[in-house]
Amino acid sequence: MSESLVGYTTFIILQIMIWYLIIKTPAILKFINTRLILLIVLFSSFITLFVSVSWDTAKLELFDITNISLRVTFTFMVLDNLAIFRLILTFPKERNLPIIDILLVIVAIIAIYFTFFTNLIFIGATLKEGVLFRIEGKYYSLSSVLASSLLMASSIIGIIRAFKMKERIHKLQMIMIVIGTSLSLLIAVLIAMIIPLVFKTFKFYYLSPLTSFVLAGTLIYAITRTKLFNISSGIYNTAAIITLTVIVGTIGGTLFNTLSKQNIISSNMTPIIELILFSSILLVSRYIDTLIRKILKFKSHYLETLRKDLSSLELNKSEHEIVNHLVKSLKENISSSKINIFIENEVGILENIFSENNILKNLEKGDKAFDILSSYKNKNIFFLSEVISDPFLKQHEDLILNFFKDLNAEVIILAKDGEHIIMVISLGEKENGTPYDNYDYQTLNEIYINLFTIGYILKNQRKQKTTTTVKREIEMSKFIIENLVSNINKPNRNILDLEFLTKSSSGLGGDFVDIIALSKDKYLIVVGDISGKGLTASMSMVVIKSSIQTLIRRKINFKSLVSELNKIIKENLPKGTFFSGVFMIVDISQKSMFFINNGIPVIWYYSSKNRTVAQIQGEGKVLGFVKDISKLIEVKKVSLEKGDIIAVATDGFTEATSIDGTQFDLSAVEKIIKQNSEKYSSEILTKIFDTWYEFSNRQIKDDISLLIFRMP
C-alpha cells in the first residue's frame, strides 16, 4: 500500500489548497474563471484519490472495487480536460457560453455512459508482480488520444489567445495555464506510455498523481499571480533553482543509492523512504538556497541601493528637502515618473504636497475607491495589474481603475499608522518603458518601513506648520466665535434652573449649546454637534447659530425652522457637513416641552412624581443629508411637573470609552440624577461630568456637550 501514499498525500494537499483559497479569498467564487479553476483542482484531487484507491483495492484483490475506481478516475480525467478547454476559451473575460457549455455537458454524459455502462473503455483490472494493470476495452486507446488531443488543442488556443491579450498580467496568467496543461499532459504520457514502452515496466504508475499536482499547482499559481515577472530576476531565480536542484538531487540520489546497495531498505518500502528523504532534504534545502544566492550575488537588483539612499536621508531637513530626496531616490532606482505624494493634514484630508503631473486634487477618506484600497487588510502596496487580477479588487474594477487613472498611477502606496493612513504615494509608468513587476513589488515591501518613517516625519512637520497657522487664524477668529458662543439668553435660576457645558478635544470644536428667549417664559434650546473638528467645525457652528437667529425673526413655526435650517446646511456649508442634535421649546407657563430630535443620542427625563429616569429621544434624522427633511421629522411633546429634570448629551459623551476600551455606562447618569434630583442643575451637571471624566481617563477624545434643566 506504500504506492498509494503519493496519491493520498497529493489529494490532501490539493484539498488544502482549495479550501485555503476559498477561506482566504471568498471573492474568488464570484467569477466564472476562478470557479472553473477551482473545479479543475477539485477534479484533479479526486483523480489522485481514486488512483490510490485503485492501487490499494487491487493489492487486496478487491478487483470489483478497483474496476469502479478506475472508471471514476477516467471520468474525472475527462471532466478535467473539458473544464480546461472551457477555461481557455474565455479566460480572463467573464463570459457565459451557453451553446459551448451544453456541448461540453453532452460530451461529459457520453463519456460517463461509455465508461460506466459499457466495456468499451474498461473491462477490468488485475495485478501482475505487485503492479496494477488495467484491462483495457476496445476504445480505451482512442478515448485516451481524444482526451490528450483536447488538452493539446487547449494549449494551442491558449497560446494564440495569449499573444492577442492587451494586459500583460493576463498574458502571464494564460501562459501559466498553458504551461500547467502541457506539463501535466507530458508527465501523463511519460508515465503511462513512454516509460512502459521503452523500459517495459509499469512500476511507476503510482506516480501518476503528480500529473494532477502539476496541473492544479500551476493553475492556482496563475489565478493568484497578480504581478508580472521580472525577466532578469527570473533568470537569476532559475539559475539558483537549477543549482539547488543539482546539489539536492545529487545528495538525495547518492544517499538513496547507498542505502539501496547496503540493503538497508526493501523495495516495498521504497516510496515511503523516498518521501522521508525528500522531506528531510527539503528542510535543509532552504539553507542551501540562501547560500547559493549569496554566492551568485545578482548585482542588477536595486533594493540595497534604494534602501541605502532612503536610510541616508536626514529627517531633520525641511519638508521640501525630504520630498526632493524621496522623489530622486524613487526616480533613479525604480525609474518612476509622474510621482505624487499626499500627506494627511489636521482635518484628516490627504493633501497633495508634491505632483509631477499637476494633480491638484486632495484625497478624502470618504472616496469609495480609496476606502476599498485602504480596507484591504495587511496590504499597503497596490499595482495596476492587481486591480484586474486580484479577486477582491476585481469586484470594484471600474471604480478603482478610475482612481488610478485620475492619478496617472501604475502603483499606489499607502503608509498606515495602524489602520490610519498618513501618506499616499502614487507612481506613474516607468521612464525606461518596462512594466512594474514582482521584483518592484518585493522591493517596495522591503523599503515600506523607510517610506512609513518619511511619511510620519512629513505629517508631523505639516502638523507643526498647520498648528502655527491655525493658532494665528484662531486668534483672528476667536473674538467672533467667543462672542457668539457667549451670546446666550440663559434664564435666571428662579425662572428655569438650567446649566450646560461644552468641551472640545482641540480648543475649538463643533459642539455647541444655544438658548434663545422667545418670550419671558418660553425658550428655544438647541444642543448639537457639527461634523468635523477644529476651526472648520467652529465656523460651521457660527453659521448655524446665526441662521437660527435669522429664521426666528421670520416667525416661522417650529417644524419649518428645523426644515429651513436643514436646507441651509445642505446648500451653503462645506460638503459633508452634518448636524446631529435636538431642538427644544420649553414653555414654563404651560409646563411643557416640544422637541424635534435630529440625531441626539440621548435625552433623559426624570419624573419627580414617580422618581424614575427614562430615555425619551426616540429616532431622529440628522440635518444635512437630504435637501428636504420636512417629511422625516416630527414634533414631540412632553408634559412637565415641578421638579422634573431634562438632561441632554451629544455623542462625544455617550460614545466615550475607558482605557481598556469599555464604553461608558449611561445608567451611571440615571443614578446620579435620581440621587441628586433635589439639587441645583449645576451640581448635578458637575457630578455627571466628573464621573464621566474619570471614566475616560481624564481625556476628551471628542467634542462633548451636556445640558440639564429642572422645572421650577
XYZ file of C-alpha atoms in Angstrom:
712
model
C 0.000 0.000 0.000
C 3.012 2.272 0.078
C 2.494 3.248 -3.607
C -0.869 4.817 -2.753
C 0.772 7.155 -0.250
C 1.740 9.534 -3.073
C -1.875 9.810 -4.215
C -3.374 10.259 -0.762
C -0.787 12.892 0.130
C -1.457 14.764 -3.121
C -5.221 14.580 -2.511
C -4.837 16.144 0.944
C -2.527 18.884 -0.386
C -4.924 19.799 -3.205
C -7.915 19.870 -0.849
C -5.998 22.170 1.494
C -5.177 24.417 -1.490
C -8.846 24.640 -2.488
C -10.204 25.451 0.953
C -7.349 27.790 1.778
C -8.142 29.840 -1.337
C -11.881 29.882 -0.619
C -11.452 30.873 3.037
C -8.700 33.421 2.403
C -10.352 34.986 -0.677
C -14.128 34.315 -0.722
C -14.436 36.716 -3.675
C -12.797 34.031 -5.810
C -16.171 32.263 -6.024
C -17.837 35.265 -7.691
C -16.102 34.812 -11.045
C -16.634 32.197 -13.740
C -12.946 31.642 -14.497
C -11.813 31.237 -10.897
C -14.716 28.881 -10.221
C -13.631 26.827 -13.236
C -10.060 26.641 -11.938
C -11.246 25.548 -8.502
C -13.388 22.919 -10.225
C -10.370 21.670 -12.204
C -8.325 21.441 -8.995
C -11.210 19.595 -7.313
C -11.431 17.086 -10.184
C -7.645 16.678 -10.097
C -7.710 15.933 -6.376
C -10.302 13.178 -6.913
C -8.163 11.696 -9.669
C -5.271 11.345 -7.204
C -7.598 9.866 -4.586
C -9.094 7.204 -6.842
C -5.723 6.285 -8.373
C -4.591 5.402 -4.844
C -7.837 3.578 -4.088
C -7.295 1.540 -7.265
C -3.813 0.510 -6.110
C -4.933 -0.462 -2.617
C -8.027 -2.420 -3.678
C -6.060 -4.263 -6.379
C -3.431 -5.340 -3.835
C -6.267 -6.597 -1.605
C -7.652 -8.387 -4.704
C -10.924 -6.445 -4.475
C -10.985 -6.129 -8.235
C -14.669 -5.200 -8.493
C -13.949 -2.081 -6.456
C -10.746 -1.497 -8.441
C -12.736 -1.639 -11.665
C -15.187 1.011 -10.395
C -12.357 3.164 -9.052
C -10.533 3.149 -12.391
C -13.728 4.155 -14.190
C -14.260 7.012 -11.719
C -10.648 8.115 -12.251
C -11.108 8.165 -16.022
C -14.380 10.105 -15.687
C -12.759 12.810 -13.580
C -9.919 12.989 -16.103
C -12.426 13.654 -18.903
C -14.240 16.271 -16.814
C -10.893 17.870 -16.021
C -9.982 18.139 -19.703
C -13.378 19.563 -20.635
C -13.152 22.170 -17.857
C -9.655 23.180 -19.004
C -10.908 23.598 -22.573
C -13.826 25.750 -21.359
C -11.488 27.875 -19.216
C -9.036 28.596 -22.029
C -11.826 29.637 -24.416
C -12.743 32.741 -22.372
C -10.071 33.481 -19.756
C -9.698 36.197 -18.460
C -13.090 37.516 -19.601
C -16.150 36.574 -17.568
C -18.310 35.265 -20.407
C -21.163 32.802 -20.459
C -21.065 30.427 -23.447
C -24.387 28.573 -23.219
C -24.027 26.639 -26.503
C -20.448 25.542 -25.736
C -21.453 24.631 -22.180
C -24.315 22.462 -23.446
C -21.992 20.695 -25.910
C -19.418 20.041 -23.176
C -22.120 18.629 -20.894
C -23.259 16.317 -23.707
C -19.679 15.113 -24.250
C -19.330 14.508 -20.490
C -22.575 12.476 -20.411
C -21.433 10.371 -23.401
C -18.058 9.742 -21.733
C -19.740 8.729 -18.463
C -22.089 6.382 -20.319
C -19.306 4.592 -22.219
C -17.120 4.450 -19.114
C -19.667 3.059 -16.647
C -22.257 1.242 -18.736
C -20.106 -0.479 -21.372
C -16.823 -2.388 -21.514
C -15.598 -0.404 -24.485
C -13.161 1.645 -22.392
C -12.517 -0.509 -19.305
C -13.030 -4.235 -18.930
C -11.448 -4.696 -15.538
C -8.198 -4.753 -13.589
C -5.601 -7.248 -12.441
C -2.341 -7.402 -10.507
C 0.932 -8.642 -12.005
C 4.048 -8.898 -9.851
C 2.589 -6.422 -7.383
C 1.811 -3.858 -10.100
C -1.703 -2.710 -11.056
C -2.700 -3.436 -14.664
C -5.741 -2.119 -16.481
C -7.643 -4.490 -18.739
C -8.429 -2.007 -21.454
C -11.502 -2.015 -23.656
C -11.722 -1.683 -27.409
C -11.876 2.121 -27.396
C -9.570 2.908 -24.470
C -6.698 3.965 -26.731
C -8.997 6.091 -28.891
C -10.579 7.802 -25.883
C -7.114 8.493 -24.414
C -5.951 10.014 -27.707
C -9.093 12.189 -27.875
C -8.609 13.365 -24.284
C -4.941 14.154 -24.970
C -5.856 15.914 -28.225
C -8.329 18.098 -26.345
C -5.537 19.186 -23.990
C -3.208 19.839 -26.911
C -5.897 21.896 -28.668
C -6.493 23.819 -25.447
C -2.790 24.636 -25.190
C -2.625 25.852 -28.794
C -5.741 28.019 -28.360
C -4.295 29.390 -25.117
C -1.016 30.383 -26.793
C -2.862 32.131 -29.661
C -5.126 33.992 -27.245
C -2.183 34.985 -25.010
C -0.496 36.779 -27.920
C -3.674 38.769 -28.584
C -4.217 39.885 -24.988
C -3.734 43.560 -24.202
C -2.897 43.341 -20.495
C 0.486 41.834 -19.648
C -0.772 40.261 -16.437
C -3.437 38.384 -18.412
C -0.788 37.182 -20.889
C 1.257 35.862 -17.985
C -1.722 34.116 -16.379
C -2.726 32.478 -19.657
C 0.842 31.304 -20.334
C 0.924 29.751 -16.849
C -2.341 27.926 -17.562
C -0.935 26.638 -20.870
C 2.311 25.539 -19.175
C 0.358 23.665 -16.498
C -1.826 21.963 -19.102
C 1.129 20.997 -21.308
C 3.306 19.778 -18.434
C 0.534 17.620 -16.986
C -0.043 16.065 -20.413
C 3.692 15.464 -20.865
C 4.042 13.807 -17.442
C 0.967 11.646 -18.081
C 2.350 10.475 -21.449
C 5.760 9.850 -19.876
C 4.375 7.694 -17.025
C 1.610 5.908 -18.932
C 3.215 5.437 -22.366
C 6.921 6.221 -22.798
C 8.295 4.500 -19.685
C 6.212 1.315 -20.222
C 7.152 1.268 -23.923
C 10.892 1.927 -23.511
C 11.649 0.304 -20.149
C 8.951 -2.399 -20.224
C 7.793 -1.574 -16.693
C 4.618 -0.250 -15.123
C 6.049 0.179 -11.646
C 5.944 3.982 -11.873
C 2.173 4.171 -12.342
C 1.843 5.137 -8.699
C 3.497 8.481 -9.556
C 0.615 9.455 -11.865
C -0.931 11.744 -9.180
C 1.980 14.091 -9.896
C 0.162 14.933 -13.135
C -2.758 16.325 -11.173
C -0.447 18.079 -8.727
C 1.433 19.896 -11.511
C -1.795 20.903 -13.267
C -3.534 22.107 -10.109
C -0.431 23.858 -8.800
C 0.199 25.881 -11.958
C -3.471 26.833 -12.331
C -3.691 28.052 -8.745
C -0.434 29.914 -9.242
C -1.905 31.511 -12.379
C -5.027 32.911 -10.678
C -3.128 34.064 -7.602
C -0.470 35.731 -9.755
C -1.332 39.421 -9.750
C 2.063 40.901 -10.637
C 4.377 40.484 -13.617
C 7.628 38.549 -13.708
C 10.924 40.355 -13.749
C 12.892 38.766 -16.616
C 16.338 39.338 -15.141
C 15.056 38.209 -11.774
C 13.557 35.145 -13.442
C 16.915 34.234 -14.991
C 18.584 34.709 -11.626
C 15.974 32.602 -9.812
C 16.145 29.907 -12.498
C 19.919 29.710 -12.143
C 19.565 29.473 -8.379
C 16.853 26.797 -8.603
C 18.810 24.695 -11.125
C 21.910 24.866 -8.926
C 19.847 23.963 -5.876
C 18.180 21.059 -7.723
C 21.520 19.656 -8.870
C 23.013 19.849 -5.366
C 19.933 18.488 -3.569
C 19.331 15.861 -6.255
C 22.929 14.680 -6.045
C 22.761 14.447 -2.255
C 19.415 12.637 -2.330
C 20.353 10.282 -5.165
C 23.704 9.365 -3.596
C 22.089 8.748 -0.216
C 19.285 6.633 -1.673
C 21.685 4.638 -3.857
C 23.969 3.962 -0.887
C 21.086 2.762 1.277
C 19.791 0.518 -1.531
C 23.177 -1.128 -2.152
C 23.585 -1.894 1.515
C 20.099 -3.485 1.597
C 19.008 -1.120 4.361
C 15.675 -0.638 2.612
C 13.432 -3.072 0.780
C 11.650 -2.471 -2.493
C 8.240 -2.475 -0.791
C 9.296 0.427 1.389
C 10.819 2.467 -1.454
C 8.008 5.089 -1.777
C 7.997 5.688 1.979
C 11.784 6.046 2.081
C 11.612 8.372 -0.932
C 9.060 10.534 0.849
C 11.115 10.680 4.063
C 14.297 11.512 2.163
C 12.542 14.158 0.082
C 11.001 15.808 3.166
C 14.333 15.811 5.035
C 16.252 17.294 2.128
C 13.513 19.888 1.611
C 14.016 21.114 5.168
C 17.724 21.785 4.627
C 17.363 22.994 1.038
C 16.273 26.471 2.158
C 19.647 26.974 3.820
C 21.426 25.708 0.718
C 19.317 28.085 -1.379
C 20.336 31.078 0.789
C 23.994 30.129 0.438
C 23.720 29.803 -3.360
C 22.076 33.214 -3.734
C 24.810 34.833 -1.653
C 27.449 33.264 -3.887
C 25.694 34.278 -7.135
C 25.156 37.875 -5.924
C 22.764 39.103 -8.611
C 24.016 42.694 -8.876
C 21.427 44.250 -11.190
C 18.847 44.408 -8.415
C 18.445 47.858 -6.878
C 16.976 47.054 -3.447
C 20.106 47.685 -1.418
C 20.934 50.886 -3.310
C 17.439 52.268 -2.769
C 17.425 51.243 0.881
C 20.794 52.943 1.360
C 19.529 56.119 -0.357
C 16.460 56.333 1.878
C 18.387 55.456 5.031
C 20.855 58.265 4.333
C 18.049 60.848 4.361
C 18.420 63.324 7.230
C 14.922 63.526 8.674
C 15.552 66.852 10.401
C 15.614 68.522 6.974
C 12.771 70.680 5.682
C 9.690 69.211 4.026
C 10.939 70.385 0.622
C 14.336 68.697 1.061
C 12.841 65.423 2.342
C 10.348 65.240 -0.537
C 13.011 66.006 -3.154
C 15.315 63.328 -1.714
C 12.496 60.762 -1.727
C 11.433 61.590 -5.290
C 15.023 61.494 -6.549
C 15.598 58.065 -4.942
C 12.435 56.618 -6.496
C 13.229 58.029 -9.943
C 16.893 56.957 -10.016
C 16.301 53.430 -8.698
C 12.843 52.417 -9.904
C 12.685 54.840 -12.865
C 9.214 56.018 -11.796
C 7.579 59.045 -13.402
C 4.507 61.154 -12.565
C 5.087 60.796 -8.832
C 2.505 62.216 -6.408
C 2.827 62.466 -2.634
C -0.119 63.094 -0.298
C 0.227 63.790 3.430
C -2.601 63.827 5.980
C -3.395 67.281 7.322
C -5.059 68.336 10.580
C -8.611 67.699 9.355
C -7.900 64.202 8.080
C -7.616 65.061 4.381
C -4.626 63.702 2.454
C -3.212 66.860 0.946
C -1.137 66.761 -2.253
C 2.264 68.216 -1.350
C 4.129 67.087 -4.492
C 2.925 66.379 -8.014
C 4.953 65.823 -11.185
C 1.862 65.758 -13.376
C -0.019 68.719 -11.873
C -2.557 66.705 -9.897
C -4.347 69.344 -7.843
C -6.877 67.118 -6.105
C -6.598 66.004 -2.498
C -7.652 62.562 -1.287
C -10.647 62.411 1.020
C -11.182 59.266 3.025
C -14.835 59.122 2.003
C -13.850 58.366 -1.614
C -15.188 54.876 -2.418
C -12.184 53.633 -4.380
C -9.799 54.966 -1.758
C -11.831 53.299 1.009
C -11.744 49.959 -0.844
C -7.958 50.054 -1.126
C -7.490 51.128 2.486
C -9.824 48.377 3.729
C -7.690 45.640 2.125
C -6.201 44.011 5.227
C -2.444 43.818 5.673
C -1.814 45.309 2.238
C -0.137 48.651 1.657
C 1.101 48.466 -1.951
C -1.205 48.162 -4.960
C -0.209 47.606 -8.598
C -2.486 48.454 -11.501
C -2.132 44.843 -12.675
C -3.709 43.674 -9.401
C -6.901 45.637 -9.998
C -7.811 43.384 -12.936
C -6.480 40.127 -11.499
C -6.935 40.158 -7.708
C -10.395 38.680 -6.866
C -11.109 41.220 -4.096
C -10.146 44.270 -6.168
C -11.702 42.913 -9.360
C -15.155 43.228 -7.760
C -14.680 47.016 -7.885
C -12.574 47.101 -11.055
C -14.162 50.120 -12.792
C -14.154 52.243 -9.638
C -10.515 51.547 -8.752
C -9.269 51.837 -12.344
C -10.747 55.350 -12.492
C -8.955 56.164 -9.232
C -5.622 55.022 -10.729
C -6.411 56.905 -13.939
C -7.117 60.158 -12.059
C -3.618 59.970 -10.564
C -1.932 58.646 -13.745
C -0.723 55.873 -11.446
C 0.675 52.399 -12.009
C 1.423 51.899 -8.310
C -0.254 53.283 -5.169
C 1.435 53.014 -1.766
C -0.480 53.596 1.476
C 1.596 54.389 4.563
C -0.510 53.324 7.554
C -0.197 54.053 11.245
C -2.176 51.011 12.360
C -5.307 51.296 10.209
C -4.872 55.069 9.893
C -3.431 56.334 6.578
C -0.903 59.134 6.969
C 0.679 59.202 3.493
C -0.124 58.099 -0.049
C 2.460 57.849 -2.840
C 1.421 57.228 -6.438
C 3.965 56.177 -9.061
C 3.329 56.600 -12.770
C 4.702 54.454 -15.585
C 8.452 53.812 -15.679
C 10.564 56.201 -17.727
C 12.538 53.287 -19.196
C 9.336 51.745 -20.601
C 9.451 48.483 -18.615
C 6.433 47.425 -16.541
C 6.310 47.228 -12.768
C 6.898 43.598 -11.834
C 7.179 41.252 -8.901
C 10.701 42.417 -8.032
C 9.470 46.025 -7.805
C 6.680 44.877 -5.508
C 9.056 42.933 -3.254
C 11.422 45.907 -3.141
C 8.668 48.350 -2.193
C 7.587 45.949 0.536
C 11.159 45.792 1.808
C 11.524 49.589 1.972
C 7.992 50.162 3.298
C 9.273 50.897 6.805
C 11.537 53.617 5.329
C 8.575 55.125 3.477
C 6.402 54.983 6.601
C 9.084 56.779 8.626
C 9.315 59.522 5.991
C 5.515 59.838 5.932
C 5.376 60.095 9.710
C 8.016 62.853 9.750
C 6.282 64.788 6.950
C 2.926 64.531 8.690
C 4.319 65.883 11.938
C 6.192 68.677 10.152
C 2.955 69.631 8.430
C 1.097 69.400 11.727
C 3.519 71.863 13.290
C 3.060 74.226 10.346
C -0.699 73.836 10.488
C -0.715 74.372 14.237
C 1.141 77.654 13.802
C -1.208 78.752 11.025
C -4.310 77.659 12.889
C -3.178 79.464 16.024
C -2.998 82.677 14.010
C -6.391 82.002 12.435
C -7.902 81.142 15.797
C -6.626 84.371 17.275
C -8.223 86.253 14.383
C -11.498 84.316 14.702
C -11.528 83.966 18.475
C -13.326 87.212 19.197
C -16.139 86.451 16.725
C -16.620 82.855 17.869
C -16.442 83.577 21.614
C -18.827 86.486 21.230
C -21.379 84.270 19.513
C -20.907 81.411 21.985
C -21.376 83.739 24.926
C -24.411 85.396 23.352
C -26.843 83.012 25.036
C -30.107 84.027 26.708
C -29.609 81.808 29.719
C -32.648 82.177 32.013
C -32.367 83.113 35.666
C -32.387 80.175 38.049
C -35.722 81.229 39.580
C -37.310 81.076 36.113
C -35.652 77.887 34.856
C -32.830 76.104 36.661
C -30.605 75.383 33.654
C -26.904 74.590 33.292
C -24.730 73.374 30.421
C -21.151 72.827 29.332
C -19.291 72.226 26.072
C -15.810 70.764 25.852
C -13.655 70.445 22.753
C -10.862 67.960 22.097
C -8.929 70.548 20.055
C -9.543 74.004 21.513
C -12.308 74.844 19.085
C -14.950 72.380 18.050
C -18.366 71.860 16.539
C -20.369 71.023 19.668
C -22.500 73.882 20.935
C -25.454 74.932 23.049
C -27.703 77.821 22.095
C -30.519 79.296 24.213
C -32.817 81.944 22.751
C -35.579 83.666 24.692
C -38.767 83.610 22.600
C -40.722 85.349 25.386
C -40.394 85.860 29.142
C -41.382 82.261 29.876
C -40.619 80.475 26.590
C -37.132 79.435 25.412
C -35.678 77.745 22.353
C -32.835 75.433 23.402
C -30.503 73.841 20.864
C -27.888 71.222 21.728
C -25.904 69.999 18.766
C -22.813 68.577 17.166
C -21.416 69.761 13.829
C -19.434 67.164 11.904
C -15.689 67.725 11.816
C -13.275 69.230 14.281
C -11.269 72.361 14.942
C -11.704 75.693 13.223
C -13.737 74.331 10.298
C -16.390 72.877 12.608
C -16.383 76.036 14.755
C -17.007 78.256 11.749
C -19.842 75.975 10.608
C -21.275 76.292 14.130
C -21.147 80.098 13.807
C -23.112 79.916 10.543
C -25.755 77.641 12.077
C -26.198 79.787 15.196
C -26.571 82.905 13.048
C -29.033 81.120 10.746
C -31.219 80.093 13.691
C -31.459 83.744 14.791
C -32.407 84.770 11.251
C -35.070 82.080 10.932
C -36.607 83.001 14.287
C -37.006 86.567 13.120
C -39.069 85.263 10.205
C -41.573 83.954 12.785
C -41.982 80.583 11.082
C -43.321 77.587 13.006
C -41.106 75.169 14.923
C -41.005 72.383 12.317
C -40.359 74.823 9.451
C -37.475 76.354 11.390
C -35.708 72.984 11.523
C -36.534 72.192 7.868
C -35.166 75.542 6.659
C -32.024 75.131 8.748
C -31.502 71.740 7.101
C -31.570 73.414 3.657
C -29.014 75.993 4.769
C -26.654 73.248 5.981
C -27.145 71.188 2.817
C -26.759 74.043 0.334
C -24.376 76.521 1.960
C -21.961 74.733 4.268
C -18.972 72.649 3.048
C -19.856 69.304 1.521
C -20.060 66.611 4.180
C -21.233 68.972 6.950
C -23.949 67.413 9.120
C -25.728 68.437 12.296
C -26.845 65.946 14.928
C -28.686 67.360 17.913
C -32.016 68.383 19.360
C -34.253 71.470 19.179
C -36.405 72.090 22.272
C -39.033 74.744 23.050
C -39.629 74.915 26.798
C -42.840 76.677 27.777
C -42.541 77.331 31.520
C -46.026 78.754 31.970
C -47.635 75.775 30.236
C -45.213 73.310 31.905
C -44.443 71.594 28.614
C -41.577 70.886 26.261
C -41.828 70.424 22.496
C -38.804 68.850 20.817
C -37.517 67.651 17.461
C -34.769 65.053 17.617
C -32.191 65.350 14.830
C -29.818 62.609 15.869
C -29.153 63.441 19.522
C -28.111 60.133 21.086
C -29.769 60.563 24.469
C -32.398 62.666 26.261
C -33.106 61.717 29.879
C -36.412 62.575 31.530
C -36.657 62.428 35.320
C -40.197 62.333 36.734
C -40.298 63.838 40.226
C -43.686 62.243 40.794
C -42.590 58.660 40.019
C -38.884 59.176 40.894
C -37.885 57.365 37.679
C -35.496 58.191 34.841
C -36.337 57.272 31.248
C -34.866 57.992 27.806
C -37.305 59.773 25.512
C -35.238 60.719 22.458
C -36.696 58.178 20.008
C -35.312 58.138 16.472
C -34.021 61.300 14.842
C -32.874 62.350 11.370
C -29.552 64.172 11.101
C -29.613 67.517 9.260
C -27.596 67.948 6.078
C -28.052 64.536 4.432
C -31.134 65.294 2.303
C -32.389 68.574 0.874
C -35.969 68.275 2.163
C -36.302 66.783 5.621
C -39.806 68.031 6.442
C -41.424 64.622 5.952
C -38.777 62.860 8.044
C -39.089 64.874 11.252
C -41.852 65.198 13.820
C -42.570 67.396 16.808
C -42.994 65.587 20.124
C -44.443 66.931 23.368
C -43.537 66.183 26.984
C -45.649 67.479 29.880
C -43.511 68.586 32.810
C -44.221 68.892 36.530
C -42.377 70.850 39.193
C -39.043 69.201 39.934
C -38.952 67.259 36.639
C -35.500 67.170 35.051
C -34.400 67.006 31.401
C -30.781 66.126 30.546
C -29.215 66.016 27.072
C -25.789 64.806 25.846
C -24.077 64.639 22.448
C -22.331 61.558 21.040
C -18.869 62.587 22.257
C -20.219 61.930 25.752
C -22.212 58.748 25.079
C -19.533 57.042 22.944
C -16.615 57.618 25.313
C -14.554 54.603 26.319
C -12.231 53.812 29.196
C -8.543 52.994 28.819
C -9.409 49.310 28.256
C -11.997 50.071 25.565
C -15.141 49.664 27.713
C -17.949 52.028 26.690
C -19.364 54.468 29.231
C -22.431 53.085 31.024
C -25.273 55.590 30.686
C -27.047 54.064 33.670
C -24.461 55.878 35.819
C -26.018 59.186 34.686
C -29.503 57.979 35.576
C -28.270 57.022 39.039
C -26.673 60.459 39.606
C -29.864 62.261 38.517
C -32.040 60.197 40.856
C -29.704 60.584 43.827
C -29.299 64.367 43.326
C -32.727 65.317 41.998
C -33.259 67.934 44.745
C -30.004 69.749 43.992
C -29.358 72.536 41.529
C -28.730 71.634 37.876
C -25.156 72.945 38.140
C -24.375 70.456 40.925
C -25.914 67.551 39.029
C -24.023 68.536 35.889
C -20.716 68.695 37.759
C -21.218 65.233 39.268
C -22.121 63.737 35.871
C -19.139 65.302 34.131
C -16.673 64.368 36.888
C -17.846 60.741 36.816
C -17.541 60.630 33.026
C -14.165 62.401 33.013
C -12.614 59.950 35.482
C -14.028 57.017 33.495
C -12.452 58.439 30.293
C -9.027 58.522 31.942
C -9.307 62.315 32.148
C -9.145 62.596 28.360
C -11.553 64.308 25.976
C -11.177 62.473 22.681
C -14.225 64.030 21.008
C -16.206 67.247 21.431
C -18.974 66.946 24.028
C -21.997 68.961 25.147
C -24.148 68.440 28.258
C -27.268 70.356 29.240
C -29.587 69.936 32.239
C -32.637 71.901 33.333
C -35.242 71.436 36.070
C -38.764 72.806 36.074
C -39.424 75.374 38.825
